CSV table of C-alpha atoms in Angstrom, one decimal:
chain,number,residue,atom,x,y,z
A,1,MET,CA,128.8,-119.0,-50.2
A,2,THR,CA,128.1,-120.1,-53.7
A,3,LEU,CA,127.2,-118.7,-56.8
A,4,SER,CA,123.6,-119.1,-57.3
A,5,GLY,CA,122.4,-122.0,-59.5
A,6,TYR,CA,125.8,-123.4,-60.0
A,7,GLY,CA,127.1,-124.7,-56.6
A,8,ILE,CA,130.6,-123.1,-57.5
A,9,MET,CA,132.0,-121.6,-54.5
A,10,GLU,CA,132.3,-117.7,-54.9
A,11,LYS,CA,135.5,-115.8,-53.9
A,12,VAL,CA,134.9,-113.8,-50.9
A,13,ARG,CA,135.3,-110.1,-51.8
A,14,LEU,CA,137.6,-108.8,-48.7
A,15,LEU,CA,138.5,-105.1,-48.2
A,16,GLN,CA,141.4,-104.6,-45.6
A,17,LEU,CA,141.2,-100.9,-44.6
A,18,ILE,CA,143.9,-99.2,-42.5
A,19,THR,CA,144.6,-95.6,-42.0
A,20,LEU,CA,148.2,-95.0,-42.6
A,21,SER,CA,150.8,-96.8,-44.8
A,22,GLU,CA,153.5,-96.2,-42.5
A,23,LEU,CA,156.2,-98.7,-40.9
A,24,GLY,CA,154.1,-99.7,-38.0
A,25,GLY,CA,152.8,-102.6,-36.3
A,26,ALA,CA,149.4,-102.5,-37.6
A,27,GLN,CA,150.5,-102.2,-40.9
A,28,LYS,CA,152.7,-105.5,-40.4
A,29,VAL,CA,149.9,-107.5,-39.2
A,30,LEU,CA,147.6,-106.4,-42.2
A,31,TYR,CA,150.4,-107.2,-44.5
A,32,HIS,CA,151.3,-110.7,-43.3
A,33,LEU,CA,147.4,-111.4,-43.1
A,34,VAL,CA,147.2,-110.5,-46.6
A,35,ALA,CA,150.2,-112.4,-47.8
A,36,GLY,CA,149.0,-115.6,-46.0
A,37,LEU,CA,145.4,-115.7,-47.2
A,38,ASN,CA,144.2,-118.3,-49.5
A,39,ARG,CA,144.0,-116.4,-53.0
A,40,GLU,CA,141.5,-119.1,-54.2
A,41,ARG,CA,139.2,-118.2,-51.5
A,42,PHE,CA,139.8,-114.3,-51.0
A,43,GLU,CA,139.7,-111.7,-53.5
A,44,ILE,CA,141.7,-109.1,-51.7
A,45,THR,CA,141.7,-105.3,-51.7
A,46,VAL,CA,143.7,-103.0,-49.5
A,47,ALA,CA,142.8,-99.3,-48.7
A,48,CYS,CA,144.8,-96.7,-47.0
A,49,ALA,CA,146.3,-93.3,-47.2
A,50,PRO,CA,148.6,-92.7,-50.4
A,51,GLY,CA,152.3,-94.0,-50.4
A,52,GLY,CA,154.2,-95.4,-47.6
A,53,GLU,CA,155.8,-98.7,-46.8
A,54,LEU,CA,152.7,-100.9,-47.0
A,55,VAL,CA,151.7,-99.6,-50.4
A,56,HIS,CA,155.4,-100.4,-51.4
A,57,TRP,CA,155.3,-104.0,-49.6
A,58,LEU,CA,152.1,-104.9,-51.2
A,59,SER,CA,152.7,-103.7,-54.7
A,60,GLY,CA,154.6,-106.8,-55.6
A,61,HIS,CA,151.8,-109.1,-54.4
A,62,GLU,CA,149.7,-110.8,-57.0
A,63,GLY,CA,146.0,-110.9,-56.5
A,64,VAL,CA,146.0,-107.8,-54.4
A,65,ARG,CA,144.6,-104.7,-55.4
A,66,ILE,CA,145.6,-101.4,-53.6
A,67,VAL,CA,143.2,-98.4,-53.4
A,68,GLU,CA,144.7,-95.0,-52.2
A,69,VAL,CA,142.4,-92.9,-50.1
A,70,PRO,CA,143.7,-89.4,-50.5
A,71,TYR,CA,141.7,-88.3,-47.4
A,72,LEU,CA,142.7,-90.6,-44.7
A,73,CYS,CA,144.7,-89.0,-41.9
A,74,ARG,CA,145.3,-89.9,-38.4
A,75,GLU,CA,144.6,-86.6,-37.0
A,76,VAL,CA,140.8,-85.5,-36.3
A,77,SER,CA,140.0,-83.3,-39.2
A,78,PRO,CA,136.3,-83.0,-39.7
A,79,LEU,CA,136.0,-81.8,-43.5
A,80,ARG,CA,139.0,-84.8,-44.4
A,81,ASP,CA,137.3,-87.3,-42.2
A,82,LEU,CA,134.0,-86.5,-44.1
A,83,SER,CA,135.5,-86.8,-47.5
A,84,ALA,CA,137.3,-90.1,-46.5
A,85,PHE,CA,134.0,-91.6,-45.3
A,86,CYS,CA,132.1,-90.6,-48.5
A,87,PHE,CA,135.0,-92.1,-50.5
A,88,LEU,CA,134.7,-95.1,-48.6
A,89,HIS,CA,131.1,-95.6,-48.9
A,90,ARG,CA,131.2,-95.2,-52.7
A,91,LEU,CA,133.9,-97.7,-53.0
A,92,MET,CA,132.0,-100.2,-50.8
A,93,ARG,CA,128.9,-99.9,-52.5
A,94,ARG,CA,130.6,-100.0,-56.0
A,95,GLU,CA,132.5,-103.1,-55.3
A,96,ARG,CA,130.0,-104.9,-53.0
A,97,PHE,CA,132.4,-106.4,-50.7
A,98,HIS,CA,131.5,-109.3,-48.5
A,99,ILE,CA,133.8,-108.4,-45.6
A,100,VAL,CA,135.2,-105.1,-44.6
A,101,HIS,CA,138.2,-105.5,-42.1
A,102,CYS,CA,139.2,-102.4,-40.5
A,103,HIS,CA,142.5,-101.7,-38.6
A,104,SER,CA,143.4,-98.5,-36.7
A,105,SER,CA,141.3,-96.2,-34.7
A,106,LYS,CA,140.3,-93.7,-37.5
A,107,ALA,CA,139.8,-96.3,-40.0
A,108,GLY,CA,137.9,-98.3,-37.8
A,109,ILE,CA,135.4,-95.7,-37.0
A,110,LEU,CA,134.8,-94.3,-40.6
A,111,GLY,CA,135.3,-97.8,-42.3
A,112,ARG,CA,132.7,-99.6,-40.0
A,113,LEU,CA,130.2,-96.9,-40.4
A,114,ALA,CA,130.7,-96.6,-44.1
A,115,ALA,CA,130.3,-100.4,-44.3
A,116,CYS,CA,127.3,-100.5,-42.5
A,117,LEU,CA,125.5,-97.9,-44.5
A,118,ALA,CA,126.7,-99.7,-47.5
A,119,GLY,CA,125.1,-102.9,-46.5
A,120,VAL,CA,128.4,-104.7,-46.2
A,121,PRO,CA,127.4,-108.3,-44.8
A,122,GLY,CA,130.5,-108.9,-42.5
A,123,ILE,CA,132.3,-106.0,-40.8
A,124,VAL,CA,135.5,-106.9,-38.5
A,125,PHE,CA,137.6,-104.2,-36.6
A,126,THR,CA,141.0,-105.4,-35.3
A,127,VAL,CA,141.9,-103.3,-32.2
A,128,HIS,CA,145.8,-102.7,-32.2
A,129,GLY,CA,145.5,-101.1,-28.8
A,130,TRP,CA,142.3,-99.1,-28.2
A,131,GLY,CA,142.5,-95.3,-29.0
A,132,ILE,CA,141.4,-94.6,-25.4
A,133,ASN,CA,144.0,-94.0,-22.7
A,134,ASP,CA,144.6,-92.4,-19.2
A,135,TYR,CA,146.8,-89.6,-21.1
A,136,GLN,CA,143.9,-88.1,-22.8
A,137,SER,CA,141.9,-85.2,-21.6
A,138,ARG,CA,138.2,-86.2,-20.2
A,139,ALA,CA,136.6,-84.6,-23.1
A,140,ALA,CA,138.7,-86.5,-26.0
A,141,ARG,CA,138.5,-89.7,-24.0
A,142,LEU,CA,134.6,-89.6,-23.8
A,143,LEU,CA,134.4,-88.6,-27.6
A,144,PHE,CA,136.3,-91.8,-28.3
A,145,VAL,CA,134.2,-94.0,-26.1
A,146,LEU,CA,131.0,-92.8,-27.8
A,147,ALA,CA,132.6,-93.4,-31.3
A,148,GLU,CA,133.7,-96.9,-30.4
A,149,ARG,CA,130.4,-97.6,-29.0
A,150,LEU,CA,128.6,-96.5,-32.0
A,151,ALA,CA,131.0,-98.4,-34.7
A,152,GLY,CA,131.1,-101.6,-32.2
A,153,ARG,CA,127.1,-101.9,-32.7
A,154,ALA,CA,127.9,-101.8,-36.4
A,155,SER,CA,130.5,-104.7,-36.1
A,156,SER,CA,130.2,-108.3,-36.8
A,157,ARG,CA,133.4,-108.9,-34.8
A,158,VAL,CA,135.6,-106.7,-32.7
A,159,VAL,CA,139.0,-108.6,-32.6
A,160,CYS,CA,141.3,-107.7,-29.7
A,161,VAL,CA,144.9,-108.5,-30.1
A,162,SER,CA,145.2,-109.3,-26.3
A,163,GLN,CA,143.1,-110.4,-23.5
A,164,ALA,CA,143.9,-107.0,-21.7
A,165,ASP,CA,142.2,-105.2,-24.4
A,166,LEU,CA,139.3,-107.5,-24.6
A,167,GLN,CA,138.8,-106.9,-20.9
A,168,LYS,CA,139.0,-103.1,-21.6
A,169,GLY,CA,136.5,-103.3,-24.4
A,170,LEU,CA,134.0,-105.1,-21.9
A,171,GLU,CA,134.7,-102.7,-19.1
A,172,LEU,CA,133.9,-99.5,-21.4
A,173,GLY,CA,130.9,-101.0,-23.2
A,174,LEU,CA,132.9,-100.7,-26.5
A,175,ALA,CA,131.0,-103.5,-28.3
A,176,PRO,CA,128.2,-106.0,-27.6
A,177,PRO,CA,130.3,-108.8,-25.5
A,178,SER,CA,129.1,-111.6,-28.0
A,179,ARG,CA,130.9,-109.7,-30.9
A,180,LEU,CA,134.2,-109.2,-29.2
A,181,ALA,CA,136.9,-111.8,-29.6
A,182,VAL,CA,140.8,-112.4,-29.3
A,183,ILE,CA,143.3,-113.2,-32.0
A,184,HIS,CA,146.9,-112.5,-31.1
A,185,ASN,CA,149.3,-111.1,-33.6
A,186,GLY,CA,151.6,-113.6,-35.4
A,187,LEU,CA,154.6,-112.9,-37.4
A,188,PRO,CA,157.0,-115.0,-39.5
A,189,GLU,CA,160.4,-115.8,-38.3
A,190,PRO,CA,162.9,-113.0,-39.8
A,191,PRO,CA,165.9,-113.8,-41.4
A,192,PHE,CA,168.8,-112.7,-39.0
A,193,LYS,CA,172.0,-111.0,-40.0
A,194,PRO,CA,174.4,-112.0,-37.4
A,195,GLY,CA,176.8,-109.1,-36.7
A,196,ALA,CA,175.6,-106.7,-38.8
A,197,LEU,CA,174.4,-104.0,-36.4
A,198,ARG,CA,177.4,-104.4,-34.2
A,199,ARG,CA,179.6,-104.0,-37.3
A,200,GLU,CA,177.5,-101.0,-38.2
A,201,LEU,CA,177.8,-99.4,-34.8
A,202,GLY,CA,181.6,-100.1,-34.5
A,203,LEU,CA,181.3,-102.4,-31.5
A,204,ASP,CA,183.0,-106.0,-31.0
A,205,GLU,CA,181.4,-109.3,-29.6
A,206,ASP,CA,182.3,-108.3,-25.8
A,207,ALA,CA,180.2,-105.1,-25.9
A,208,LEU,CA,176.8,-105.2,-24.0
A,209,LEU,CA,174.2,-103.9,-26.3
A,210,VAL,CA,170.6,-103.0,-25.1
A,211,GLY,CA,168.0,-101.9,-27.8
A,212,MET,CA,164.7,-100.7,-28.4
A,213,VAL,CA,162.9,-100.6,-31.7
A,214,CYS,CA,159.9,-98.2,-32.2
A,215,ARG,CA,158.3,-95.2,-33.6
A,216,LEU,CA,159.6,-92.3,-32.1
A,217,ARG,CA,156.0,-90.9,-30.8
A,218,ALA,CA,154.7,-90.2,-27.4
A,219,PRO,CA,153.0,-93.5,-26.6
A,220,LYS,CA,156.3,-95.3,-27.1
A,221,ASP,CA,158.2,-92.9,-24.5
A,222,PRO,CA,161.6,-93.1,-26.3
A,223,LEU,CA,162.9,-90.3,-24.0
A,224,PHE,CA,162.4,-92.6,-21.1
A,225,PHE,CA,164.6,-95.2,-22.6
A,226,LEU,CA,167.5,-92.6,-22.9
A,227,GLN,CA,166.8,-91.5,-19.5
A,228,THR,CA,167.4,-95.1,-18.3
A,229,ALA,CA,170.5,-95.5,-20.5
A,230,ARG,CA,172.1,-92.4,-19.2
A,231,ALA,CA,171.5,-93.6,-15.5
A,232,LEU,CA,172.9,-97.0,-16.1
A,233,LEU,CA,175.9,-95.5,-18.0
A,234,SER,CA,176.7,-93.0,-15.2
A,235,THR,CA,177.2,-95.9,-12.8
A,236,GLY,CA,180.3,-96.9,-14.3
A,237,LYS,CA,179.7,-100.6,-14.4
A,238,TRP,CA,180.5,-103.3,-17.1
A,239,SER,CA,184.0,-101.7,-17.5
A,240,ASN,CA,182.8,-99.2,-20.3
A,241,ARG,CA,181.5,-102.1,-22.4
A,242,LEU,CA,177.8,-101.1,-22.1
A,243,TYR,CA,176.1,-99.5,-25.3
A,244,PHE,CA,172.4,-98.5,-26.3
A,245,VAL,CA,170.7,-98.3,-29.4
A,246,LEU,CA,167.2,-96.8,-30.3
A,247,ILE,CA,166.0,-98.0,-33.8
A,248,GLY,CA,163.3,-95.9,-35.3
A,249,ASP,CA,161.9,-92.6,-36.7
A,250,GLY,CA,159.3,-90.2,-36.0
A,251,PRO,CA,158.2,-86.8,-34.5
A,252,LEU,CA,160.5,-87.1,-31.4
A,253,MET,CA,163.5,-87.9,-33.3
A,254,ALA,CA,164.8,-84.3,-32.8
A,255,GLY,CA,164.0,-84.4,-29.2
A,256,CYS,CA,165.9,-87.8,-28.7
A,257,ARG,CA,169.2,-86.3,-30.6
A,258,GLU,CA,169.1,-83.3,-28.5
A,259,PHE,CA,169.0,-85.4,-25.4
A,260,VAL,CA,172.0,-87.5,-26.6
A,261,ALA,CA,173.9,-84.5,-27.5
A,262,ARG,CA,173.1,-82.5,-24.4
A,263,HIS,CA,174.2,-85.3,-21.9
A,264,GLY,CA,177.3,-86.1,-23.8
A,265,LEU,CA,176.3,-89.8,-24.8
A,266,ALA,CA,177.3,-89.9,-28.6
A,267,GLY,CA,179.3,-93.1,-28.9
A,268,LYS,CA,177.3,-95.0,-26.2
A,269,VAL,CA,173.9,-94.2,-27.4
A,270,PHE,CA,172.8,-94.9,-31.1
A,271,LEU,CA,170.3,-93.5,-33.1
A,272,PRO,CA,170.5,-95.0,-36.4
A,273,GLY,CA,166.7,-94.0,-37.4
A,274,GLY,CA,164.0,-96.2,-38.9
A,275,ARG,CA,165.1,-99.3,-40.8
A,276,GLU,CA,162.9,-101.8,-42.4
A,277,ASP,CA,165.5,-104.5,-41.6
A,278,ALA,CA,165.2,-104.0,-37.8
A,279,PRO,CA,163.7,-107.3,-37.2
A,280,SER,CA,167.0,-109.0,-38.7
A,281,LEU,CA,169.3,-107.0,-36.6
A,282,LEU,CA,167.8,-107.9,-33.0
A,283,GLY,CA,170.3,-111.0,-32.9
A,284,ASP,CA,173.1,-108.6,-32.1
A,285,LEU,CA,171.2,-107.3,-28.9
A,286,ASP,CA,171.9,-108.7,-25.4
A,287,VAL,CA,168.6,-107.2,-24.1
A,288,PHE,CA,165.6,-106.0,-25.9
A,289,VAL,CA,163.5,-103.3,-24.0
A,290,LEU,CA,160.1,-101.5,-24.7
A,291,PHE,CA,159.0,-98.8,-22.2
A,292,SER,CA,155.6,-97.9,-23.9
A,293,LEU,CA,153.0,-95.9,-22.1
A,294,TRP,CA,149.9,-98.0,-23.7
A,295,GLU,CA,150.1,-100.9,-26.2
A,296,GLY,CA,148.1,-103.5,-27.9
A,297,LEU,CA,150.2,-106.6,-28.6
A,298,PRO,CA,153.5,-105.0,-29.6
A,299,LEU,CA,155.3,-106.9,-32.6
A,300,THR,CA,158.9,-105.6,-31.7
A,301,ILE,CA,158.5,-108.0,-28.7
A,302,ILE,CA,157.6,-111.0,-30.8
A,303,GLU,CA,160.7,-110.1,-33.2
A,304,ALA,CA,162.7,-109.9,-30.0
A,305,MET,CA,161.6,-113.3,-28.8
A,306,TYR,CA,162.2,-114.8,-32.1
A,307,ALA,CA,165.9,-113.6,-32.0
A,308,ALA,CA,166.2,-115.5,-28.3
A,309,LYS,CA,166.5,-112.1,-26.7
A,310,PRO,CA,165.3,-111.6,-23.0
A,311,VAL,CA,163.0,-108.6,-22.8
A,312,VAL,CA,162.5,-105.7,-20.0
A,313,ALA,CA,159.1,-103.9,-20.8
A,314,ALA,CA,156.4,-101.8,-19.3
A,315,ALA,CA,153.7,-103.8,-18.1
A,316,VAL,CA,151.0,-102.1,-20.2
A,317,GLY,CA,148.2,-103.7,-22.7
A,318,GLY,CA,149.1,-107.0,-23.7
A,319,VAL,CA,152.7,-107.0,-23.0
A,320,GLY,CA,152.0,-109.3,-20.1
A,321,GLU,CA,150.8,-112.0,-22.6
A,322,LEU,CA,154.3,-112.0,-24.3
A,323,VAL,CA,156.7,-111.4,-21.5
A,324,VAL,CA,156.4,-114.0,-18.7
A,325,PRO,CA,158.1,-112.4,-15.7
A,326,GLY,CA,161.0,-114.5,-14.4
A,327,GLU,CA,161.1,-116.7,-17.2
A,328,THR,CA,161.5,-114.8,-20.7
A,329,GLY,CA,162.3,-111.4,-19.1
A,330,PHE,CA,160.9,-108.5,-16.6
A,331,LEU,CA,158.0,-106.5,-16.4
A,332,VAL,CA,158.2,-102.9,-14.8
A,333,PRO,CA,155.6,-100.1,-14.2
A,334,PRO,CA,155.6,-97.4,-16.9
A,335,ARG,CA,158.1,-94.6,-16.3
A,336,ASP,CA,159.6,-96.5,-13.3
A,337,PRO,CA,163.3,-95.6,-13.4
A,338,VAL,CA,164.2,-97.8,-10.5
A,339,GLY,CA,162.4,-100.8,-11.6
A,340,ALA,CA,163.7,-100.5,-15.2
A,341,ALA,CA,167.3,-100.1,-14.0
A,342,LYS,CA,167.1,-103.1,-11.6
A,343,ALA,CA,165.7,-105.4,-14.4
A,344,LEU,CA,168.6,-104.4,-16.7
A,345,GLU,CA,171.1,-104.8,-14.2
A,346,ALA,CA,170.0,-108.3,-13.4
A,347,LEU,CA,170.3,-109.2,-17.1
A,348,LEU,CA,173.5,-107.3,-17.8
A,349,GLU,CA,175.4,-108.9,-15.0
A,350,ASP,CA,174.2,-112.7,-15.7
A,351,ALA,CA,175.1,-114.0,-19.2
A,352,ARG,CA,173.7,-117.4,-18.3
A,353,LEU,CA,170.3,-115.8,-17.3
A,354,ARG,CA,170.2,-113.7,-20.5
A,355,ARG,CA,170.8,-117.2,-22.6
A,356,GLU,CA,168.3,-119.2,-20.8
A,357,MET,CA,165.5,-116.4,-20.8
A,358,GLY,CA,166.3,-115.9,-24.5
A,359,GLU,CA,165.8,-119.5,-25.4
A,360,LYS,CA,162.4,-119.8,-23.4
A,361,ALA,CA,161.3,-116.6,-25.4
A,362,GLY,CA,162.2,-118.1,-28.6
A,363,ARG,CA,160.3,-121.3,-27.9
A,364,LEU,CA,157.2,-119.3,-26.8
A,365,ALA,CA,157.2,-117.1,-29.9
A,366,ARG,CA,157.4,-120.1,-32.4
A,367,GLU,CA,154.6,-122.0,-30.1
A,368,ARG,CA,152.0,-119.1,-29.8
A,369,PHE,CA,152.9,-116.0,-32.1
A,370,SER,CA,153.2,-117.8,-35.5
A,371,VAL,CA,151.7,-116.0,-38.8
A,372,GLU,CA,150.4,-119.4,-39.7
A,373,ARG,CA,148.2,-119.5,-36.4
A,374,MET,CA,147.2,-115.8,-36.8
A,375,VAL,CA,146.1,-116.3,-40.5
A,376,LYS,CA,144.2,-119.7,-39.7
A,377,ASN,CA,142.3,-117.8,-36.8
A,378,TYR,CA,141.3,-114.9,-38.9
A,379,THR,CA,140.2,-117.1,-41.9
A,380,ALA,CA,138.2,-119.0,-39.4
A,381,LEU,CA,136.4,-115.8,-38.2
A,382,TYR,CA,135.7,-114.5,-41.7
A,383,GLU,CA,134.0,-117.9,-42.6
A,384,GLU,CA,132.0,-117.7,-39.2
A,385,ILE,CA,130.5,-114.4,-40.1
A,386,LEU,CA,129.6,-115.0,-43.7
A,387,PRO,CA,127.1,-113.8,-44.6
A,388,ALA,CA,126.1,-112.1,-41.3
A,389,PRO,CA,124.0,-109.1,-41.9
A,390,CYS,CA,125.1,-105.4,-41.0
């Protein structure tokens, strides 16, 4: 793309749009993508709901403009959604973006339709796990499928973060097959703080520590993690050296605290709340777990892999593209207490197995899930769709 008559390369005006500015996986992906893009090639605007961690993270980045959309929310709200749609449509017409890149379900629907009506040449949607799952009512599922199909036809590219999501998109007809692509999430290797988490929890080096990091919301199933912890602690194995930590915050925090108190798990199961520095603490774990009911390509597993930790996870979404069973960890069916306990016992009883699996996980993270690789792939995609019509 050149400036007419001058042969000078024009900067690509790029809008990154996401619903919420919370501490979540999609926000981390957006942040690292924005931080890694070439400022000489891209003029970047980020739009999201007001306040929150993402706005705070990006506020110190030179060359990034932040637009707060006061009406954006996760819940379905006809009046607020219409107001957000009109706000975004006006923004896109005024700024004449070359590319609008949407993240998360709500922003993905509203943003793509607004961009199409505004005549934006390139429209991209990254699926951080489809907003369609088996736990929804039939009516809700049908509504989401129809909305995704409509928005899919307005998209230049629909990027799935896993092959599993790509296959789901094809099976449900959520976008034309030629417009679907896969770009795996990528992260920089975090700076680790050896011993920091154990000192905070009052644990010595001989303690066995199993941890999970997530938003405390229904899709992550944090109560199943606590149930698994209770079951393993009740066996009396490991000479009272076994502890569990659940790092995160969210609407299920009160229920998690109540479970720990009701079953007398205080001092054995810790709930330190949400932590921005959580990735740097994972080196203190012996085993990382994630028992989600559905997922895209979870960043917390990539962070645990960078920390050279074996992973026990529910086999949902793209998790199987991160965890190699028997090599870097174990996969179990969601909400399978027997499978979860068996996998954890195998690792807790064998320090050599933990070390070998963790080392393999670390190598895999550096080879396949670097932030540089992700940014390179998105940059190539942006160049490919310019100046594709809506």
